[in-house]
Short mmCIF file of C-alpha atoms in Angstrom, two decimals:
data_model
loop_
_atom_site.label_atom_id
_atom_site.label_comp_id
_atom_site.label_asym_id
_atom_site.label_seq_id
_atom_site.Cartn_x
_atom_site.Cartn_y
_atom_site.Cartn_z
CA MET Y 1 0.12 0.45 0.52
CA ASP Y 2 2.07 3.14 -0.62
CA ALA Y 3 1.70 7.16 0.90
CA GLY Y 4 -1.62 8.73 -0.31
CA THR Y 5 -3.66 11.33 1.76
CA VAL Y 6 -5.68 10.61 5.11
CA ARG Y 7 -8.28 10.07 2.63
CA GLU Y 8 -7.01 7.12 0.41
CA VAL Y 9 -5.25 6.09 3.11
CA THR Y 10 -7.97 5.27 4.75
CA ARG Y 11 -10.58 3.80 1.54
CA ALA Y 12 -7.85 1.39 1.46
CA LEU Y 13 -7.62 0.12 4.81
CA LEU Y 14 -11.98 0.05 4.93
CA ARG Y 15 -11.19 -2.37 1.43
CA GLU Y 16 -9.43 -4.07 2.71
CA LEU Y 17 -11.76 -3.90 7.01
CA GLY Y 18 -14.69 -4.90 3.97
CA LEU Y 19 -16.16 -1.63 5.77
CA THR Y 20 -17.99 -0.48 2.07
CA THR Y 21 -21.06 0.25 3.26
CA VAL Y 22 -21.66 3.34 4.84
CA PHE Y 23 -24.22 4.79 6.65
CA GLY Y 24 -24.45 8.26 7.08
CA ASN Y 25 -26.45 11.47 6.93
CA PRO Y 26 -23.87 14.42 5.36
CA GLY Y 27 -22.79 18.20 6.35
CA THR Y 28 -20.45 20.45 5.14
CA THR Y 29 -17.34 18.98 7.57
CA GLU Y 30 -17.94 15.61 5.13
CA VAL Y 31 -17.73 17.14 2.30
CA PRO Y 32 -14.06 16.14 1.66
CA PHE Y 33 -14.17 12.19 3.35
CA LEU Y 34 -17.55 12.15 0.70
CA THR Y 35 -15.51 13.36 -1.88
CA GLY Y 36 -14.44 11.54 -4.79
CA TRP Y 37 -17.14 8.57 -3.64
CA PRO Y 38 -15.86 5.44 -4.88
CA ASP Y 39 -17.46 3.13 -7.07
CA ASP Y 40 -17.27 -0.32 -5.23
CA PHE Y 41 -18.62 1.52 -1.43
CA ARG Y 42 -22.24 2.31 -0.44
CA TYR Y 43 -23.21 5.59 1.35
CA VAL Y 44 -26.53 4.88 2.86
CA LEU Y 45 -28.39 7.80 3.20
CA GLY Y 46 -30.66 8.63 6.29
CA LEU Y 47 -32.51 11.50 7.30
CA GLN Y 48 -32.07 11.39 10.22
CA GLU Y 49 -29.28 10.95 12.45
CA SER Y 50 -30.99 8.94 15.22
CA VAL Y 51 -31.90 6.90 12.10
CA VAL Y 52 -29.01 6.81 11.04
CA VAL Y 53 -27.47 4.41 13.39
CA ALA Y 54 -30.50 2.35 14.18
CA MET Y 55 -30.04 1.95 10.26
CA ALA Y 56 -26.60 -0.10 10.77
CA ASP Y 57 -27.55 -1.90 13.81
CA GLY Y 58 -29.39 -2.99 12.59
CA TYR Y 59 -27.44 -3.72 9.69
CA ALA Y 60 -24.31 -4.88 12.24
CA GLN Y 61 -26.73 -7.27 13.66
CA ALA Y 62 -28.24 -8.68 10.98
CA ARG Y 63 -24.50 -9.13 9.42
CA ARG Y 64 -23.00 -10.24 12.76
CA GLU Y 65 -20.48 -7.48 10.84
CA PRO Y 66 -18.81 -3.40 12.24
CA VAL Y 67 -20.30 -1.23 9.39
CA LEU Y 68 -18.81 2.04 9.57
CA VAL Y 69 -20.78 6.13 10.31
CA ASN Y 70 -20.58 9.18 9.58
CA LEU Y 71 -21.76 11.77 11.32
CA HIS Y 72 -22.36 16.10 10.79
CA SER Y 73 -19.81 17.15 13.87
CA ALA Y 74 -21.89 17.91 17.14
CA GLY Y 75 -25.23 18.27 16.35
CA GLY Y 76 -25.46 14.64 14.26
CA LEU Y 77 -24.17 13.33 16.91
CA GLY Y 78 -26.32 14.83 19.54
CA HIS Y 79 -29.01 13.75 17.41
CA ALA Y 80 -27.77 10.71 17.33
CA LEU Y 81 -27.41 9.72 20.99
CA GLY Y 82 -29.73 8.10 21.83
CA SER Y 83 -29.36 5.05 19.25
CA VAL Y 84 -26.04 6.03 20.20
CA PHE Y 85 -26.97 4.54 23.27
CA THR Y 86 -29.49 1.67 21.96
CA ALA Y 87 -25.94 0.28 19.94
CA HIS Y 88 -23.99 0.63 23.12
CA ARG Y 89 -26.32 -1.85 25.42
CA ASN Y 90 -26.66 -3.73 21.82
CA ARG Y 91 -23.26 -4.32 21.80
CA THR Y 92 -23.08 -3.83 18.54
CA PRO Y 93 -20.04 -3.89 16.69
CA MET Y 94 -19.36 0.11 15.00
CA ILE Y 95 -17.38 2.49 14.26
CA ILE Y 96 -19.00 6.59 14.61
CA THR Y 97 -17.26 9.33 12.75
CA ALA Y 98 -17.63 12.47 13.21
CA GLY Y 99 -16.37 15.69 10.86
CA GLN Y 100 -15.18 18.53 12.53
CA GLN Y 101 -14.00 22.03 12.04
CA VAL Y 102 -10.45 22.77 10.64
CA ARG Y 103 -7.86 21.60 12.84
CA ALA Y 104 -6.91 26.69 12.00
CA LEU Y 105 -10.55 27.49 13.39
CA LEU Y 106 -10.36 25.08 16.66
CA PRO Y 107 -8.99 27.25 18.65
CA ASP Y 108 -11.74 30.29 18.35
CA GLU Y 109 -14.67 27.80 19.23
CA PRO Y 110 -16.25 28.46 15.30
CA PHE Y 111 -19.51 27.08 13.85
CA LEU Y 112 -20.35 23.92 13.46
CA SER Y 113 -17.38 22.32 15.68
CA ALA Y 114 -17.47 20.14 18.38
CA THR Y 115 -15.90 21.43 21.73
CA ASP Y 116 -14.38 18.33 23.75
CA ALA Y 117 -15.83 15.97 20.85
CA ALA Y 118 -13.85 12.77 22.17
CA ALA Y 119 -15.60 13.55 25.71
CA PHE Y 120 -19.14 13.98 23.90
CA PRO Y 121 -20.33 10.35 23.24
CA ARG Y 122 -19.47 8.70 26.87
CA PRO Y 123 -19.89 6.70 28.75
CA HIS Y 124 -21.99 4.74 25.69
CA VAL Y 125 -18.77 3.48 23.77
CA LYS Y 126 -15.47 2.15 24.62
CA SER Y 127 -13.66 4.04 23.16
CA SER Y 128 -13.83 8.04 22.17
CA LEU Y 129 -11.48 10.06 20.68
CA GLU Y 130 -10.33 12.91 18.34
CA PRO Y 131 -6.56 12.43 16.51
CA ALA Y 132 -3.98 14.62 17.61
CA THR Y 133 -2.81 15.50 13.60
CA ALA Y 134 -4.08 14.19 10.82
CA GLY Y 135 -1.34 11.42 10.02
CA ASP Y 136 -2.94 9.61 12.18
CA VAL Y 137 -6.70 9.62 11.40
CA PRO Y 138 -5.80 5.93 9.41
CA ALA Y 139 -4.38 4.61 13.03
CA ALA Y 140 -7.03 5.41 14.64
CA LEU Y 141 -9.75 3.84 12.80
CA ALA Y 142 -8.28 1.18 13.17
CA ARG Y 143 -7.49 0.89 16.43
CA ALA Y 144 -11.71 1.80 15.91
CA HIS Y 145 -12.26 -1.61 14.50
CA ARG Y 146 -10.42 -4.01 16.46
CA ILE Y 147 -11.51 -1.86 19.08
CA ALA Y 148 -15.37 -2.58 18.82
CA THR Y 149 -14.78 -5.56 17.32
CA THR Y 150 -12.81 -6.79 20.97
CA ALA Y 151 -14.92 -8.92 22.94
CA PRO Y 152 -17.46 -6.81 24.81
CA GLN Y 153 -18.56 -5.57 21.44
CA GLY Y 154 -19.60 -2.18 20.52
CA PRO Y 155 -19.48 1.23 18.89
CA VAL Y 156 -16.74 3.50 19.05
CA PHE Y 157 -16.50 7.19 19.15
CA VAL Y 158 -12.79 9.24 16.11
CA SER Y 159 -13.72 12.77 15.27
CA VAL Y 160 -11.71 13.66 12.06
CA PRO Y 161 -10.89 18.19 11.12
CA ALA Y 162 -12.35 18.15 7.50
CA ASP Y 163 -9.28 19.68 6.73
CA ASP Y 164 -7.33 16.62 7.39
CA TRP Y 165 -8.28 14.21 4.82
CA ASP Y 166 -5.64 16.14 2.01
CA ARG Y 167 -2.96 16.06 4.00
CA PRO Y 168 -0.23 12.74 3.75
CA ALA Y 169 -0.15 10.39 5.90
CA GLU Y 170 1.63 6.67 5.72
CA PRO Y 171 -0.27 3.35 4.24
CA VAL Y 172 -1.92 1.58 8.17
CA PRO Y 173 -1.98 -2.39 7.53
CA ALA Y 174 -5.21 -3.89 9.23
CA ARG Y 175 -5.15 -6.42 11.19
CA PRO Y 176 -7.70 -9.12 12.64
CA ALA Y 177 -10.83 -8.32 14.94
CA THR Y 178 -8.85 -10.52 18.06
CA SER Y 179 -11.15 -13.80 18.98
CA ALA Y 180 -13.38 -14.10 22.24
CA ALA Y 181 -11.53 -15.50 25.30
CA ALA Y 182 -11.43 -19.03 26.02
CA PRO Y 183 -13.32 -19.58 29.83
CA ASP Y 184 -10.86 -20.81 31.95
CA PRO Y 185 -10.78 -24.63 32.25
CA ALA Y 186 -10.70 -25.01 36.29
CA ALA Y 187 -13.74 -22.91 35.72
CA LEU Y 188 -15.70 -24.38 33.20
CA SER Y 189 -14.97 -28.29 35.32
CA GLU Y 190 -16.97 -26.12 38.48
CA LEU Y 191 -19.82 -25.92 36.52
CA VAL Y 192 -19.96 -28.87 35.19
CA THR Y 193 -20.02 -31.05 38.00
CA ALA Y 194 -22.80 -28.87 39.37
CA LEU Y 195 -24.57 -29.71 36.14
CA ASP Y 196 -24.00 -33.25 36.93
CA GLY Y 197 -24.97 -32.82 41.09
CA ALA Y 198 -28.08 -30.82 39.35
CA ALA Y 199 -30.80 -32.44 38.97
CA ARG Y 200 -33.69 -29.93 38.14
CA PRO Y 201 -31.38 -27.39 36.10
CA ALA Y 202 -32.33 -23.99 34.27
CA PHE Y 203 -30.56 -22.53 31.76
CA VAL Y 204 -31.49 -18.54 31.35
CA VAL Y 205 -30.09 -17.71 27.72
CA GLY Y 206 -29.59 -13.86 26.84
CA PRO Y 207 -28.68 -12.41 23.46
CA ALA Y 208 -24.90 -13.21 24.18
CA VAL Y 209 -26.15 -16.65 22.35
CA ASP Y 210 -27.63 -15.76 19.50
CA HIS Y 211 -24.63 -12.72 19.07
CA ASP Y 212 -21.83 -16.48 19.57
CA GLY Y 213 -23.74 -17.77 16.67
CA ALA Y 214 -24.29 -20.74 19.51
CA VAL Y 215 -28.25 -21.89 19.59
CA PRO Y 216 -27.89 -24.84 17.78
CA GLY Y 217 -25.18 -26.07 20.43
CA LEU Y 218 -27.11 -25.18 23.51
CA VAL Y 219 -29.69 -26.65 22.15
CA GLU Y 220 -28.26 -29.88 21.98
CA LEU Y 221 -26.58 -29.48 25.20
CA ALA Y 222 -30.36 -28.23 27.25
CA GLU Y 223 -31.39 -32.39 25.03
CA ARG Y 224 -28.26 -34.03 26.25
CA THR Y 225 -28.86 -32.76 29.62
CA ARG Y 226 -32.98 -32.41 30.18
CA ALA Y 227 -32.74 -28.24 31.83
CA ALA Y 228 -35.87 -25.61 31.11
CA VAL Y 229 -33.97 -22.96 29.17
CA TRP Y 230 -36.04 -19.78 30.26
CA VAL Y 231 -34.76 -16.51 28.71
CA SER Y 232 -33.83 -13.44 30.29
CA PRO Y 233 -35.30 -10.49 31.60
CA LEU Y 234 -35.30 -7.91 28.87
CA SER Y 235 -33.90 -9.57 25.85
CA ALA Y 236 -32.87 -8.34 22.89
CA ARG Y 237 -32.63 -11.39 20.43
CA CYS Y 238 -33.56 -14.56 20.18
CA SER Y 239 -31.42 -17.78 22.03
CA PHE Y 240 -33.66 -20.16 22.32
CA PRO Y 241 -36.89 -21.36 19.96
CA GLU Y 242 -39.48 -20.69 21.31
CA ASP Y 243 -41.70 -23.58 20.45
CA HIS Y 244 -38.71 -26.38 21.82
CA PRO Y 245 -40.45 -28.91 24.41
CA CYS Y 246 -37.59 -27.68 26.72
CA PHE Y 247 -38.54 -23.96 27.23
CA ALA Y 248 -40.05 -22.90 30.25
CA GLY Y 249 -40.73 -19.23 29.10
CA PHE Y 250 -39.89 -14.88 29.76
CA LEU Y 251 -37.96 -14.29 32.90
CA HIS Y 252 -39.77 -10.88 34.52
CA PRO Y 253 -37.78 -7.96 35.81
CA GLU Y 254 -38.77 -7.88 39.18
CA ARG Y 255 -36.74 -9.63 41.61
CA LYS Y 256 -39.86 -11.33 43.47
CA LEU Y 257 -41.61 -12.77 39.88
CA LEU Y 258 -38.50 -14.24 38.71
CA ALA Y 259 -37.18 -15.68 41.63
CA ALA Y 260 -39.85 -17.47 42.06
CA GLU Y 261 -40.34 -18.40 38.42
CA LEU Y 262 -36.78 -20.14 39.93
CA ALA Y 263 -37.36 -21.49 43.33
CA ALA Y 264 -38.21 -25.08 41.60
CA HIS Y 265 -34.28 -25.43 39.89
CA ASP Y 266 -31.45 -26.28 41.91
CA LEU Y 267 -29.40 -25.27 39.06
CA VAL Y 268 -28.96 -22.34 37.67
CA VAL Y 269 -27.13 -21.39 34.53
CA VAL Y 270 -26.85 -18.17 32.31
CA TRP Y 271 -25.29 -17.69 29.23
CA GLY Y 272 -24.70 -14.75 28.00
CA ALA Y 273 -27.26 -12.03 29.90
CA PRO Y 274 -26.97 -9.75 33.26
CA ALA Y 275 -27.56 -11.57 35.82
CA PHE Y 276 -30.69 -10.05 36.61
CA THR Y 277 -32.03 -6.99 34.46
CA TYR Y 278 -34.78 -5.50 36.53
CA HIS Y 279 -37.45 -2.85 35.41
CA VAL Y 280 -39.29 -1.89 38.51
CA ASP Y 281 -39.27 -2.56 42.57
CA ARG Y 282 -42.05 -4.34 44.51
CA GLY Y 283 -38.91 -5.30 47.46
CA GLU Y 284 -36.55 -7.67 48.20
CA ALA Y 285 -37.57 -11.62 46.50
CA GLU Y 286 -39.14 -13.99 48.84
CA HIS Y 287 -37.48 -16.62 47.48
CA GLU Y 288 -33.45 -17.20 47.60
CA LEU Y 289 -32.10 -17.89 44.47
CA PRO Y 290 -30.18 -21.64 43.52
CA GLU Y 291 -27.31 -21.83 43.55
CA LEU Y 292 -26.57 -19.97 40.17
CA PHE Y 293 -22.87 -19.56 37.48
CA LEU Y 294 -23.42 -16.70 35.29
CA VAL Y 295 -20.89 -17.49 31.44
CA HIS Y 296 -19.93 -14.26 30.16
CA ASP Y 297 -17.35 -11.79 27.69
CA ASP Y 298 -17.85 -9.13 29.90
CA PRO Y 299 -16.43 -8.43 33.52
CA GLU Y 300 -18.45 -6.22 33.74
CA ALA Y 301 -21.83 -8.05 34.02
CA LEU Y 302 -20.41 -10.28 36.15
CA ALA Y 303 -19.06 -8.04 38.66
CA ARG Y 304 -23.14 -6.12 38.78
CA ALA Y 305 -23.93 -9.56 39.43
CA ARG Y 306 -25.13 -9.75 43.09
CA ARG Y 307 -24.10 -13.16 43.28
CA GLY Y 308 -23.17 -16.73 41.67
CA ARG Y 309 -19.79 -18.11 39.77
CA GLY Y 310 -18.42 -16.05 37.17
CA VAL Y 311 -16.54 -17.98 34.23
CA LEU Y 312 -15.27 -15.02 31.80
CA GLY Y 313 -15.34 -15.57 27.88
CA GLY Y 314 -16.76 -16.16 25.06
CA VAL Y 315 -20.24 -17.36 24.94
CA GLY Y 316 -19.99 -20.24 22.35
CA ALA Y 317 -16.26 -21.95 24.00
CA ALA Y 318 -18.68 -22.17 27.01
CA VAL Y 319 -21.10 -24.33 25.65
CA ARG Y 320 -19.31 -26.33 22.92
CA ARG Y 321 -16.81 -26.93 25.88
CA VAL Y 322 -19.19 -27.64 28.54
CA ALA Y 323 -21.17 -29.91 26.14
CA GLU Y 324 -17.94 -32.25 26.00
CA LEU Y 325 -17.94 -32.25 29.27
CA ALA Y 326 -21.24 -32.46 30.39
CA ARG Y 327 -23.24 -35.61 31.53
CA PRO Y 328 -26.44 -36.89 29.66
CA GLY Y 329 -29.36 -36.50 31.84
CA ALA Y 330 -31.23 -39.83 31.13
CA ASP Y 331 -32.03 -40.18 34.67
CA ARG Y 332 -33.48 -36.41 34.66
CA PRO Y 333 -37.56 -35.87 34.02
CA ALA Y 334 -37.79 -33.73 31.30
CA PRO Y 335 -38.55 -30.24 31.29
CA VAL Y 336 -42.19 -29.64 31.38
CA ALA Y 337 -44.01 -28.09 28.03
CA ARG Y 338 -45.17 -24.40 28.46
CA PRO Y 339 -48.98 -24.33 27.93
CA GLY Y 340 -50.29 -22.39 24.96
CA PRO Y 341 -51.68 -19.48 24.48
CA PRO Y 342 -55.58 -19.73 23.97
CA ARG Y 343 -56.20 -18.05 20.69
CA PRO Y 344 -57.03 -14.69 21.84
CA GLU Y 345 -61.27 -14.36 20.84
CA PRO Y 346 -61.61 -13.16 17.30
CA GLY Y 347 -63.46 -9.56 17.93
CA PRO Y 348 -64.68 -6.95 17.10
CA PRO Y 349 -62.71 -4.10 17.82
CA LEU Y 350 -59.17 -6.30 16.63
CA THR Y 351 -57.26 -7.06 19.69
CA ALA Y 352 -53.35 -7.23 19.32
CA ALA Y 353 -53.69 -10.68 21.04
CA ARG Y 354 -55.35 -11.18 17.24
CA ALA Y 355 -53.30 -9.59 14.94
CA LEU Y 356 -50.22 -10.64 16.25
CA ALA Y 357 -51.18 -14.47 15.90
CA GLU Y 358 -51.92 -13.46 12.62
CA LEU Y 359 -49.19 -11.95 11.25
CA ARG Y 360 -47.37 -15.23 12.84
CA ALA Y 361 -49.70 -17.14 10.24
CA GLY Y 362 -48.92 -15.18 7.93
CA TRP Y 363 -45.00 -14.16 8.19
CA ASP Y 364 -42.44 -17.47 7.34
CA ARG Y 365 -40.61 -18.75 10.24
CA ASP Y 366 -37.26 -17.89 8.56
CA ARG Y 367 -37.27 -14.70 8.11
CA VAL Y 368 -35.79 -11.57 10.52
CA VAL Y 369 -38.74 -10.56 13.63
CA VAL Y 370 -37.83 -6.29 14.05
CA GLU Y 371 -39.68 -5.95 17.68
CA GLU Y 372 -40.46 -2.64 19.35
CA ALA Y 373 -43.85 -2.53 20.79
CA PRO Y 374 -43.31 -2.37 24.69
CA SER Y 375 -47.30 -2.10 25.12
CA HIS Y 376 -47.92 -5.59 23.27
CA ARG Y 377 -44.64 -7.60 24.59
CA ASN Y 378 -46.59 -10.61 26.54
CA ASP Y 379 -48.46 -10.68 23.14
CA LEU Y 380 -46.00 -10.86 21.35
CA HIS Y 381 -45.00 -14.18 23.73
CA GLU Y 382 -47.33 -15.55 23.63
CA HIS Y 383 -48.56 -15.24 20.17
CA PHE Y 384 -45.99 -14.77 17.69
CA PRO Y 385 -43.48 -17.25 19.82
CA ILE Y 386 -40.04 -16.67 17.69
CA THR Y 387 -38.20 -19.88 16.25
CA SER Y 388 -35.16 -19.15 14.22
CA ARG Y 389 -31.46 -20.40 15.82
CA ASP Y 390 -29.95 -18.41 13.49
CA GLY Y 391 -30.49 -13.88 14.10
CA GLY Y 392 -34.34 -14.34 13.76
CA PHE Y 393 -35.19 -11.52 16.07
CA LEU Y 394 -33.98 -7.79 16.61
CA THR Y 395 -34.30 -5.27 19.63
CA THR Y 396 -33.17 -2.76 21.70
CA ALA Y 397 -31.65 -4.01 25.03
CA SER Y 398 -31.82 0.07 26.43
CA GLY Y 399 -35.01 0.35 26.87
CA THR Y 400 -35.06 4.13 24.35
CA LEU Y 401 -37.59 4.13 21.51
CA GLY Y 402 -36.54 4.93 17.96
CA TYR Y 403 -34.25 1.28 17.23
CA GLY Y 404 -36.77 -1.23 15.39
CA ILE Y 405 -38.34 0.73 12.84
CA GLY Y 406 -34.93 1.69 11.55
CA ALA Y 407 -32.89 -1.19 12.12
CA ALA Y 408 -35.58 -2.68 10.70
CA VAL Y 409 -34.32 -1.39 7.38
CA GLY Y 410 -30.55 -1.90 8.04
CA ALA Y 411 -31.50 -5.87 8.98
CA ALA Y 412 -33.09 -5.84 5.06
CA ILE Y 413 -30.65 -4.14 3.58
CA ALA Y 414 -28.17 -6.15 5.64
CA ARG Y 415 -29.56 -9.24 4.07
CA PRO Y 416 -31.58 -9.46 1.07
CA GLU Y 417 -32.56 -13.29 1.07
CA ARG Y 418 -33.82 -13.00 4.66
CA PRO Y 419 -37.04 -10.54 4.50
CA VAL Y 420 -37.80 -8.02 7.72
CA LEU Y 421 -41.06 -7.85 9.97
CA ALA Y 422 -40.93 -4.63 11.60
CA LEU Y 423 -42.84 -4.83 14.81
CA LEU Y 424 -44.11 -1.56 15.63
CA GLY Y 425 -46.22 0.24 18.40
CA ASP Y 426 -47.27 4.14 17.09
CA GLY Y 427 -45.62 6.03 19.40
CA ALA Y 428 -42.23 4.01 18.82
CA SER Y 429 -42.68 4.50 14.78
CA MET Y 430 -42.26 7.62 15.65
CA TYR Y 431 -39.80 7.98 16.61
CA GLY Y 432 -38.06 7.17 13.57
CA PHE Y 433 -40.49 6.94 10.41
CA GLN Y 434 -37.97 9.02 7.63
CA ALA Y 435 -36.16 5.46 7.51
CA VAL Y 436 -38.93 4.78 5.48
CA TRP Y 437 -37.50 6.54 2.74
CA THR Y 438 -34.43 5.42 3.04
CA ALA Y 439 -36.07 1.44 3.12
CA VAL Y 440 -37.84 3.21 -0.40
CA ARG Y 441 -34.65 4.39 -1.65
CA GLU Y 442 -33.01 0.98 -1.01
CA GLU Y 443 -35.79 -1.40 -1.99
CA ALA Y 444 -35.69 -3.28 1.35
CA PRO Y 445 -37.90 -6.18 2.15
CA VAL Y 446 -39.24 -5.49 5.07
CA THR Y 447 -42.63 -5.07 5.85
CA PHE Y 448 -43.93 -2.70 8.60
CA ALA Y 449 -46.60 -3.48 11.21
CA VAL Y 450 -47.85 -0.28 12.76
CA LEU Y 451 -49.87 -1.81 16.63
CA ASP Y 452 -52.18 1.41 16.50
CA ASN Y 453 -53.59 1.81 19.94
CA ALA Y 454 -53.38 5.51 20.08
CA ARG Y 455 -52.00 6.01 22.75
CA TYR Y 456 -48.36 5.58 24.92
CA ALA Y 457 -49.74 2.17 26.56
CA ALA Y 458 -47.02 1.30 28.32
CA VAL Y 459 -46.13 4.45 30.31
CA ALA Y 460 -49.80 3.99 30.73
CA VAL Y 461 -49.89 0.89 32.08
CA LEU Y 462 -46.32 0.67 34.41
CA GLY Y 463 -47.88 4.51 35.06
CA ASP Y 464 -50.87 2.95 36.85
CA ARG Y 465 -48.95 0.50 38.37
CA GLY Y 466 -46.97 2.91 40.26
CA GLY Y 467 -49.66 5.28 41.53
CA GLY Y 468 -49.61 7.50 38.86
CA ARG Y 469 -53.39 9.58 38.17
CA GLU Y 470 -54.46 11.25 34.87
CA LEU Y 471 -51.25 10.88 32.83
CA PRO Y 472 -50.86 13.94 30.62
CA GLY Y 473 -48.79 13.00 27.83
CA VAL Y 474 -50.08 9.91 26.43
CA GLU Y 475 -53.15 9.62 24.41
CA LEU Y 476 -51.73 9.70 21.01
CA GLY Y 477 -54.69 9.26 17.73
CA GLY Y 478 -54.95 10.62 14.70
CA ILE Y 479 -51.63 9.63 12.83
CA ASP Y 480 -52.94 7.64 9.68
CA PHE Y 481 -49.52 5.68 9.44
CA ALA Y 482 -50.28 4.97 6.27
CA ALA Y 483 -50.48 7.77 4.58
CA LEU Y 484 -47.34 8.85 6.10
CA ALA Y 485 -45.72 6.05 4.25
CA ARG Y 486 -47.05 6.88 0.95
CA ALA Y 487 -46.13 10.99 1.38
CA LEU Y 488 -43.01 8.27 1.44
CA GLY Y 489 -43.24 6.72 -1.87
CA CYS Y 490 -44.10 3.52 0.60
CA PRO Y 491 -47.45 1.32 -0.44
CA ALA Y 492 -49.99 1.36 2.71
CA SER Y 493 -52.79 -0.72 3.96
CA THR Y 494 -55.35 0.33 6.69
CA ILE Y 495 -56.09 -3.08 8.67
CA ARG Y 496 -59.62 -2.78 11.11
CA THR Y 497 -60.01 -6.29 10.98
CA ALA Y 498 -58.20 -9.78 11.09
CA GLY Y 499 -59.38 -10.89 7.69
CA GLN Y 500 -57.99 -7.70 5.97
CA LEU Y 501 -54.68 -8.26 7.25
CA ALA Y 502 -54.64 -11.70 6.51
CA THR Y 503 -55.85 -10.89 2.39
CA ALA Y 504 -52.35 -8.20 2.70
CA LEU Y 505 -50.29 -10.57 4.27
CA ALA Y 506 -50.88 -12.23 1.72
CA GLU Y 507 -50.51 -9.98 -1.37
CA PRO Y 508 -46.72 -10.07 -2.84
CA THR Y 509 -44.54 -7.85 -2.73
CA THR Y 510 -40.35 -7.48 -2.73
CA GLY Y 511 -39.46 -3.95 -1.31
CA PRO Y 512 -41.41 -2.51 1.35
CA ARG Y 513 -44.44 -2.26 2.96
CA LEU Y 514 -46.80 -0.41 5.17
CA LEU Y 515 -49.73 -2.40 7.35
CA HIS Y 516 -51.36 0.46 9.12
CA VAL Y 517 -53.52 -1.69 12.60
CA HIS Y 518 -55.68 -0.42 14.79
CA VAL Y 519 -55.79 -2.52 17.50
CA ASP Y 520 -57.70 -2.53 21.05
CA PRO Y 521 -56.53 0.33 23.22
CA ARG Y 522 -57.60 -1.28 26.64
CA PRO Y 523 -54.45 -1.78 28.20
CA ARG Y 524 -53.26 -5.49 29.36
CA ALA Y 525 -50.72 -5.75 32.12
CA LEU Y 526 -46.85 -5.92 31.21
CA TYR Y 527 -45.64 -6.80 35.03
#
């Protein structure tokens, strides 16, 4: 690789790293990076920076590869911070760049400059810097790639002054990503001894299982050991098929309920999840948690756990090694299959449960589902079981709205052979509706199903349980999502009955479409 400008050296480096698809929203400080855009690079335009980051997040998660994002100075990064926070919680390998004003103007805090740019996105990036000299930019980006892709993965930020791109730079070799550390053999041996001696073991699976591509191995391990398998609270990935006989259900994000759900087991092995994530507090648990082993590649996740033996290392490697060593559980009773829910009422009105059942019946189980409909999470669990063993379900680990609609577009761009269904609440959709424009522009195979109950129902329901009364700001209503989609060039239908929904789903489609599904606004308890 020959020396050249920072721009030339950086583009050569990005080619070596496979970072030729860039998600962005440009401004004047990005022009020097974008000028003379190469034919072998792809620029995915988003119309607002938080949407840009959400799309890139879905893209990286669907491909299990890092992604490059280009934002506009401090204002653009500021718009994006909610989605950066989500990418941090999603452990998304993302390199975020933003343009900075030219170096000669920085002492005067010029228009569009970022004061202390490296500090702005902290603490929700793994690393953040503005290179000291222009020649350091390629090396900074190479370092950002290594940090973002090293477990635990996450976003990294680099601020680049606009005049750096035309300065000279030396070539920087690309280095392969660092693999996750192997778990300590002694700790795994202790886990296996406990598992062999347990009478009623349970596994709790979290996002890192699917992130590591370890779902098939974990299924085999659960079958062999006859362990019941629970999903960790508010998990952002599907790490165990929900139609499997070993599947036990979803743990609640509340101490008392969670401890009661695990009380029947004498050993719990937590794979790739925090132990545990809580959302509401109703006091200390009445049941003592069983003996715990926690397998994770993030030392902070292990340190935060209140109890249990931590096993630090790659989840996939740990699953494989435990499967080699653990004895079969033929003498244990098989886990009791989770009972199916009753068929939802036919209506009218069309309930969210019935709508989700119709969506499940009309959707190929091997396709990708991206969900951001927090008011309907229980109905989703009951009536839309996720059965994919390969990255077939994505949602937000942060709880910050605006992820789903953009991530669905990014996931569809990433793997167009796997069409995407976006299950969205009406409130969540409005945090990033601009993503529909990008879906049209990119001809992304995504179906947006907006479940419209005319309110921020999760806020209303949890607020009521927490003692709130006559809350303002929770009623929506009157938004015509089909008209909004058509204004952005996306085909759309308005749905008020189960029959209309079934008919719409049966219609062939190749690009994006939106289904505005009006559902019963009456609330259902969350947890």
